[in-house]
XYZ file of C-alpha atoms in Angstrom:
505
model
C 24.585 50.103 37.808
C 21.262 51.933 38.336
C 19.000 54.032 36.237
C 19.691 57.737 35.580
C 18.903 60.082 38.412
C 15.815 62.154 37.837
C 17.973 65.244 38.064
C 19.759 64.123 34.878
C 18.259 65.722 31.755
C 17.555 63.483 28.771
C 17.070 64.360 25.142
C 15.177 63.000 22.226
C 16.272 63.811 18.724
C 13.557 63.402 16.086
C 10.077 64.658 16.925
C 7.814 62.320 14.931
C 5.266 60.050 16.575
C 7.875 57.815 18.203
C 10.097 60.713 19.277
C 7.171 62.511 20.905
C 6.028 59.336 22.623
C 9.467 58.608 24.124
C 9.803 62.185 25.304
C 6.466 61.915 26.908
C 7.455 58.734 28.745
C 10.673 60.326 30.118
C 8.831 63.515 31.042
C 6.085 61.741 33.013
C 8.777 59.738 34.767
C 10.205 62.937 36.159
C 13.110 63.925 33.903
C 13.867 67.194 32.280
C 13.554 66.554 28.606
C 15.112 68.358 25.640
C 13.563 68.005 22.176
C 15.552 68.580 19.059
C 14.637 68.328 15.401
C 16.734 69.325 12.397
C 13.701 71.028 10.859
C 13.264 74.505 12.371
C 10.073 74.823 14.449
C 9.425 71.115 14.679
C 10.672 70.768 18.208
C 8.392 73.570 19.382
C 5.410 71.985 17.555
C 6.266 68.638 19.206
C 6.430 70.217 22.612
C 2.985 71.694 22.127
C 1.581 68.338 20.931
C 2.966 66.578 24.029
C 1.405 69.285 26.200
C -1.974 68.652 24.479
C -1.659 64.927 25.207
C -0.892 65.695 28.824
C -4.052 67.819 28.977
C -6.009 64.832 27.785
C -4.532 62.706 30.564
C -5.726 65.309 33.031
C -9.232 65.128 31.573
C -9.165 61.331 31.959
C -7.926 61.615 35.668
C -4.683 59.855 34.752
C -2.628 62.914 35.643
C -3.305 65.827 38.026
C -3.240 69.428 36.762
C -0.247 70.056 39.023
C 1.682 67.072 37.558
C 0.950 68.292 34.039
C 2.171 71.804 34.843
C 5.419 70.661 36.366
C 5.988 68.203 33.539
C 5.453 71.039 30.942
C 7.979 73.153 32.803
C 10.561 70.366 32.400
C 10.069 70.088 28.662
C 12.380 72.311 26.552
C 12.661 72.523 22.804
C 16.252 72.836 21.741
C 17.289 75.075 18.873
C 20.733 73.420 18.398
C 22.350 70.083 19.027
C 24.802 71.926 21.276
C 21.907 72.506 23.694
C 22.051 68.784 24.593
C 25.590 68.958 25.977
C 24.627 68.321 29.589
C 22.182 65.425 28.903
C 22.929 62.022 30.444
C 20.943 60.156 27.792
C 20.172 61.026 24.155
C 17.672 58.843 22.207
C 17.555 59.283 18.482
C 14.287 58.671 16.701
C 15.050 60.063 13.256
C 14.194 58.433 9.930
C 15.153 54.815 9.352
C 18.322 55.484 7.278
C 21.684 54.224 8.375
C 23.635 57.148 7.010
C 21.317 59.679 8.689
C 21.572 58.005 12.082
C 25.339 57.604 11.906
C 25.860 61.310 10.921
C 23.659 62.439 13.867
C 25.433 60.185 16.408
C 28.902 61.281 15.232
C 27.800 64.885 15.795
C 26.405 64.103 19.217
C 29.601 62.296 20.239
C 31.473 65.557 19.859
C 28.931 67.370 22.024
C 27.933 65.259 25.016
C 30.050 64.052 27.907
C 31.890 60.725 27.721
C 29.531 59.081 30.181
C 26.379 60.131 28.294
C 24.405 57.069 27.151
C 23.506 57.136 23.460
C 20.550 55.139 22.227
C 18.590 54.447 19.057
C 14.896 53.549 18.713
C 15.468 51.791 15.331
C 13.094 48.929 14.614
C 14.772 47.649 11.459
C 18.392 48.677 11.263
C 21.344 47.017 12.963
C 22.359 48.590 16.298
C 25.877 47.367 15.630
C 25.965 49.037 12.203
C 24.648 52.322 13.561
C 27.107 52.261 16.415
C 29.917 51.380 14.131
C 30.311 55.047 13.265
C 31.102 56.033 16.824
C 34.592 56.370 18.379
C 33.148 54.822 21.646
C 30.383 52.330 20.510
C 30.432 50.797 23.953
C 28.067 53.402 25.282
C 25.555 52.955 22.423
C 22.451 50.773 22.794
C 19.129 50.097 21.235
C 15.956 51.176 23.124
C 13.163 49.896 20.925
C 9.841 51.271 22.126
C 6.592 50.148 20.664
C 4.015 52.547 19.222
C 2.325 54.283 20.992
C 5.235 54.494 23.441
C 3.295 56.054 26.342
C 0.745 53.166 26.321
C 2.623 50.041 25.325
C 4.762 48.592 28.159
C 7.497 46.657 26.212
C 10.931 48.013 25.469
C 13.515 45.888 23.749
C 17.003 46.709 25.121
C 19.290 45.773 22.301
C 23.059 45.278 22.754
C 25.143 45.815 19.692
C 28.271 43.785 19.056
C 30.383 46.498 20.814
C 27.866 47.664 23.478
C 29.262 47.476 26.957
C 27.447 45.385 29.546
C 27.300 48.468 31.865
C 25.566 50.461 29.100
C 23.036 47.799 28.425
C 22.363 47.485 32.166
C 21.869 51.244 32.511
C 19.383 51.268 29.609
C 17.517 48.220 31.034
C 17.171 49.833 34.460
C 16.228 53.175 32.939
C 13.378 51.610 31.023
C 12.183 49.849 34.193
C 12.349 53.152 36.142
C 10.205 54.709 33.463
C 7.480 52.149 34.182
C 8.193 49.957 31.186
C 8.827 46.263 30.970
C 12.337 45.795 29.477
C 13.644 42.677 27.775
C 17.320 42.172 26.952
C 18.096 41.250 23.406
C 21.112 40.690 21.179
C 21.449 42.629 17.961
C 19.720 40.323 15.445
C 17.482 41.228 12.524
C 14.017 42.100 13.903
C 15.300 41.866 17.483
C 12.818 39.691 19.374
C 9.223 40.700 18.340
C 9.738 41.526 14.681
C 11.839 38.383 14.178
C 9.532 35.875 15.872
C 6.232 37.482 14.717
C 6.952 37.022 10.982
C 5.076 33.668 10.705
C 1.864 35.186 12.091
C 1.618 37.263 8.936
C 3.434 34.962 6.504
C 1.339 31.884 7.170
C -1.883 33.723 6.916
C -0.820 35.125 3.573
C 0.435 31.734 2.451
C -2.981 30.161 3.194
C -4.605 32.907 1.188
C -2.210 32.579 -1.665
C -2.860 28.879 -1.779
C -6.592 29.720 -1.995
C -7.171 27.848 1.255
C -9.433 30.614 2.621
C -10.332 34.236 2.271
C -8.897 36.996 4.547
C -12.089 37.380 6.651
C -12.163 33.593 7.357
C -8.480 33.434 8.186
C -8.715 36.354 10.523
C -11.795 34.900 12.212
C -10.038 31.498 12.800
C -6.908 33.216 14.229
C -9.102 35.194 16.653
C -11.830 32.777 17.586
C -9.834 29.527 17.595
C -6.201 30.774 18.056
C -6.993 33.342 20.708
C -5.117 36.184 18.975
C -6.515 39.706 19.461
C -6.604 40.393 15.775
C -6.208 38.429 12.612
C -3.167 38.909 10.332
C -5.047 40.813 7.611
C -6.858 43.232 9.857
C -3.703 43.794 11.882
C -1.511 44.582 8.823
C -4.215 46.947 7.667
C -3.940 48.702 11.007
C -0.137 48.778 10.941
C 0.020 49.831 7.268
C 0.755 47.307 4.557
C 3.817 49.293 3.435
C 5.203 49.362 6.986
C 4.577 45.649 7.651
C 6.041 44.630 4.350
C 9.109 46.910 4.844
C 9.896 45.208 8.158
C 9.390 41.777 6.633
C 11.600 42.641 3.683
C 14.317 44.062 6.040
C 14.433 40.884 8.153
C 14.511 38.752 5.052
C 17.357 40.696 3.574
C 19.254 40.892 6.854
C 19.087 37.034 7.095
C 20.593 36.796 3.561
C 17.170 36.035 2.032
C 16.450 33.116 4.386
C 13.388 31.361 2.899
C 11.744 31.229 6.395
C 11.305 35.019 6.163
C 10.301 35.327 2.450
C 7.888 38.254 1.922
C 4.440 37.717 0.493
C 3.834 38.362 -3.186
C 0.175 39.039 -2.416
C 1.136 41.758 0.081
C 3.606 43.211 -2.479
C 0.773 43.573 -5.031
C -1.404 45.219 -2.384
C 1.319 47.804 -1.623
C 1.985 48.389 -5.360
C -1.719 49.149 -5.848
C -1.688 51.794 -3.126
C -3.947 49.801 -0.818
C -1.971 50.359 2.387
C -4.728 49.656 4.897
C -6.757 51.992 7.144
C -4.618 55.018 6.365
C -5.339 54.847 2.646
C -9.012 53.701 3.098
C -8.452 50.302 1.554
C -6.127 47.352 2.301
C -7.170 43.756 2.584
C -10.539 45.277 3.631
C -12.414 48.297 2.358
C -12.664 51.085 4.969
C -15.071 53.381 3.084
C -17.878 54.726 5.231
C -20.492 52.626 3.486
C -18.370 49.512 2.915
C -19.643 46.237 4.311
C -17.137 44.091 6.202
C -16.924 40.657 4.622
C -18.155 37.828 6.823
C -16.049 34.717 7.457
C -17.191 31.484 5.840
C -19.497 29.696 8.280
C -20.812 26.214 7.377
C -24.569 25.566 7.305
C -26.084 23.599 10.128
C -25.465 19.866 9.977
C -26.860 16.966 11.946
C -24.811 15.854 14.923
C -23.347 12.383 14.765
C -24.839 9.756 17.028
C -21.504 8.671 18.349
C -17.751 8.924 17.764
C -14.936 6.458 18.262
C -11.740 7.840 19.931
C -8.601 6.044 18.784
C -5.476 6.883 20.673
C -4.561 10.125 22.505
C -5.737 13.313 20.823
C -2.857 15.246 22.417
C -3.512 19.032 22.500
C -7.122 18.320 21.530
C -7.718 15.895 24.330
C -10.266 18.012 26.082
C -12.607 17.497 23.119
C -13.433 14.009 24.414
C -15.084 15.374 27.594
C -16.815 18.113 25.638
C -18.295 15.604 23.204
C -19.678 13.541 26.128
C -21.103 16.652 27.787
C -22.884 17.460 24.466
C -24.720 14.120 24.779
C -22.910 12.337 21.984
C -21.804 8.804 22.775
C -17.990 8.264 22.975
C -16.460 4.895 22.385
C -12.815 4.642 23.155
C -10.317 2.233 21.572
C -6.669 2.043 22.557
C -4.983 2.187 19.191
C -1.232 2.655 18.988
C -1.348 3.788 15.356
C -4.072 6.453 15.629
C -4.765 9.827 17.300
C -8.126 10.474 15.738
C -11.911 10.350 15.942
C -13.776 7.882 13.808
C -17.220 9.114 12.691
C -20.300 6.942 12.136
C -19.823 6.872 8.387
C -16.367 5.452 8.812
C -14.511 8.700 8.004
C -11.836 10.061 10.285
C -11.375 13.404 12.059
C -7.839 14.329 13.071
C -5.999 17.305 14.526
C -3.876 19.238 11.939
C -0.496 17.585 11.793
C 1.182 18.959 8.706
C -0.307 16.347 6.383
C -3.158 16.728 3.844
C -6.527 15.143 3.547
C -5.873 14.020 -0.068
C -3.234 11.593 1.200
C -5.804 9.449 3.023
C -9.019 7.663 2.098
C -11.493 9.708 3.969
C -10.090 12.269 6.453
C -11.154 15.710 7.693
C -8.629 17.732 9.638
C -9.501 20.273 12.324
C -7.337 23.144 13.399
C -5.533 23.822 16.674
C -7.368 25.971 19.273
C -5.798 27.797 22.150
C -8.672 26.529 24.368
C -11.219 24.286 22.773
C -13.811 25.125 25.411
C -13.558 28.840 24.959
C -13.070 28.802 21.186
C -16.127 29.997 19.277
C -14.942 28.839 15.828
C -13.115 25.791 14.506
C -11.676 25.390 11.029
C -11.933 22.009 9.243
C -10.314 21.051 6.024
C -11.089 18.312 3.467
C -9.930 17.384 -0.009
C -11.913 16.681 -3.132
C -11.775 12.964 -2.211
C -13.316 13.427 1.226
C -16.852 12.117 1.302
C -19.554 14.712 1.817
C -20.964 12.548 4.655
C -17.660 12.715 6.575
C -17.417 16.491 6.135
C -21.011 16.858 7.227
C -20.566 14.631 10.336
C -17.388 16.502 11.314
C -19.103 19.816 10.869
C -22.136 18.677 12.860
C -19.904 17.409 15.693
C -18.258 20.782 16.258
C -21.606 22.610 15.831
C -22.977 20.350 18.593
C -20.201 21.698 20.790
C -21.402 25.231 20.154
C -18.823 26.159 17.559
C -19.077 27.985 14.303
C -17.362 25.921 11.654
C -15.248 27.290 8.792
C -14.459 24.782 6.041
C -11.168 25.714 4.326
C -9.049 24.111 1.580
C -6.766 21.108 2.008
C -3.915 23.178 3.393
C -1.295 21.212 5.401
C -1.062 22.521 8.953
C -4.216 24.573 8.383
C -4.165 28.076 9.953
C -3.539 28.217 13.608
C -1.496 25.040 13.909
C 1.157 25.955 11.231
C 1.363 29.514 12.576
C 1.911 28.502 16.160
C 4.411 25.783 15.160
C 6.531 28.238 13.212
C 6.440 30.833 16.021
C 7.603 28.166 18.508
C 10.382 27.089 16.177
C 11.717 30.633 15.672
C 11.610 31.165 19.386
C 13.674 28.066 20.132
C 16.141 29.040 17.359
C 16.476 32.559 18.856
C 17.352 31.183 22.282
C 19.863 28.679 20.903
C 21.603 31.548 19.136
C 21.741 33.748 22.150
C 19.276 36.380 21.052
C 17.280 36.314 24.339
C 16.116 34.048 27.217
C 12.916 32.024 27.069
C 11.360 34.286 29.717
C 12.161 37.485 27.815
C 10.893 36.051 24.523
C 7.564 35.067 26.156
C 7.311 38.482 27.726
C 8.103 40.261 24.491
C 5.560 38.375 22.447
C 2.777 38.813 24.957
C 3.369 42.491 25.564
C 4.732 43.546 22.176
C 2.070 41.948 19.959
C -0.488 40.841 22.454
C -0.123 37.045 21.803
C -2.346 35.025 24.135
C 0.680 32.911 25.203
C 4.380 33.253 24.737
C 5.975 30.757 22.436
C 7.497 28.729 25.255
C 4.228 28.805 27.197
C 2.545 27.481 24.149
C 5.198 24.878 23.555
C 4.763 23.573 27.110
C 0.969 23.468 26.700
C 1.115 21.565 23.389
C 3.859 19.141 24.257
C 7.502 19.503 23.488
C 7.451 17.311 20.314
C 4.273 18.838 18.838
C 5.815 21.659 16.853
C 8.713 19.641 15.512
C 6.465 16.806 14.306
C 4.111 19.182 12.541
C 6.880 21.146 10.892
C 8.703 17.954 9.866
C 5.560 16.784 8.080
C 5.129 20.188 6.473
C 8.716 20.220 5.328
C 8.184 16.860 3.550
C 5.290 18.464 1.576
C 7.076 21.740 0.899
C 10.868 20.987 0.759
C 11.736 24.634 0.004
C 13.146 24.926 3.551
C 10.452 27.272 4.697
C 9.125 24.723 7.172
C 12.303 22.855 7.955
C 12.508 22.607 11.809
C 15.475 24.310 13.334
C 18.308 22.339 14.878
C 17.300 23.809 18.182
C 13.702 22.500 17.913
C 15.015 19.119 16.839
C 17.286 18.909 19.898
C 14.422 19.998 22.124
C 12.111 17.261 20.733
C 14.783 14.554 20.636
C 15.874 15.193 24.234
C 12.250 14.724 25.366
C 12.046 11.491 23.340
C 15.150 10.158 25.047
C 13.815 10.898 28.502
C 10.649 9.041 27.550
C 12.741 6.061 26.397
C 12.038 6.485 22.662
C 14.410 4.728 20.360
C 12.971 6.189 17.129
């Protein structure tokens, strides 16, 4: 089954931001496009807005004047749903209410031909539930574009429980023909991106609620150590706190209030106060013209240690050993089975975040995970009230000697980047085990949909197959609410690796 022929007209119902964006994508791909909105005059306004955006593409040399003119000729506002009768595809992008979508689709089913593909751009509702109102739900599919649709490449092609394979394939090939990167997904709360991305926000908010660090510091660590394009606080300010919380709440409710998706009380208070982010002028940050952006916590300069002792294999942080040598600091290596740590001159220890806390040990400073320790410009370290000032100073001086800014945060198990990545990896494995999507499609979705530096499975392979499980298992012991309990899929993944390596533990 191939994509729709360009001679086939397509329709978009609902002319808000997403509806206009989807219509523009179809139009530029070469289709005749019908625009319909239940509010009189809205379709004409939307057509004019799309024309204005095409004008800007011409100004930027992304479209020729002739291409713009022919595209505008193919764009037709529709005065009545009946005007969509000859369309081969209708995409609804109306408000996110189940009853409204079902009522619209029932009306469309009486108008269009039997082979017309019906699609929804919902981001939070069940495709199965929407399609349940149809006499022929097999031809109904989710086409979840990301905003702004003309710019972002990802489209989640969502099969409801009753969606025919041929319909899903047609939708997939259509998205590809429109120049998008489609990924196939089962109908699950949040689909791929909004399901697996929840920990990126949730763990940042949890560290903040535990008074582990302030928003500016957490954002800086996620960017400068984790390699994410934006931190969780600045990103939710951009999205809109109300929008982000609504998606989180929808996923949480749809999973029967699964503790892994519990919304943030701090974000709830922000929404209640009307601080919705950039659009309201204030969110986690103040966007007033004269407002100063808060700076992340950065430790004062400390003296570099004369040497370090490496005990065991530092795992994902192994490249630090070569970097320490290159910085002119003596490295002494000891083959210790019981340790994966650095011992500092004062006797204190420096260890990669593993889900445990500094307060449990005599004199330990933890450091956070980095996507690439060489390219990272900031490293977070954590210590408890029992950690000696000398150990914290030596740990800080060590990373400063490697050219890093250092942020000292509270004694938070798993720190910031490590716990975030571990939970994302876990949800990804769980999604594959439950038939939501393939590993390849999940990696593609998270890289293109939310600009992650690596897909969850790419990250899992880089860190080692047992890394995420071990960290979450330790976190779960310290927070037995179930929030950090590793999934059965992640357990099986780690256990299979251990068996191949001959482990009997």
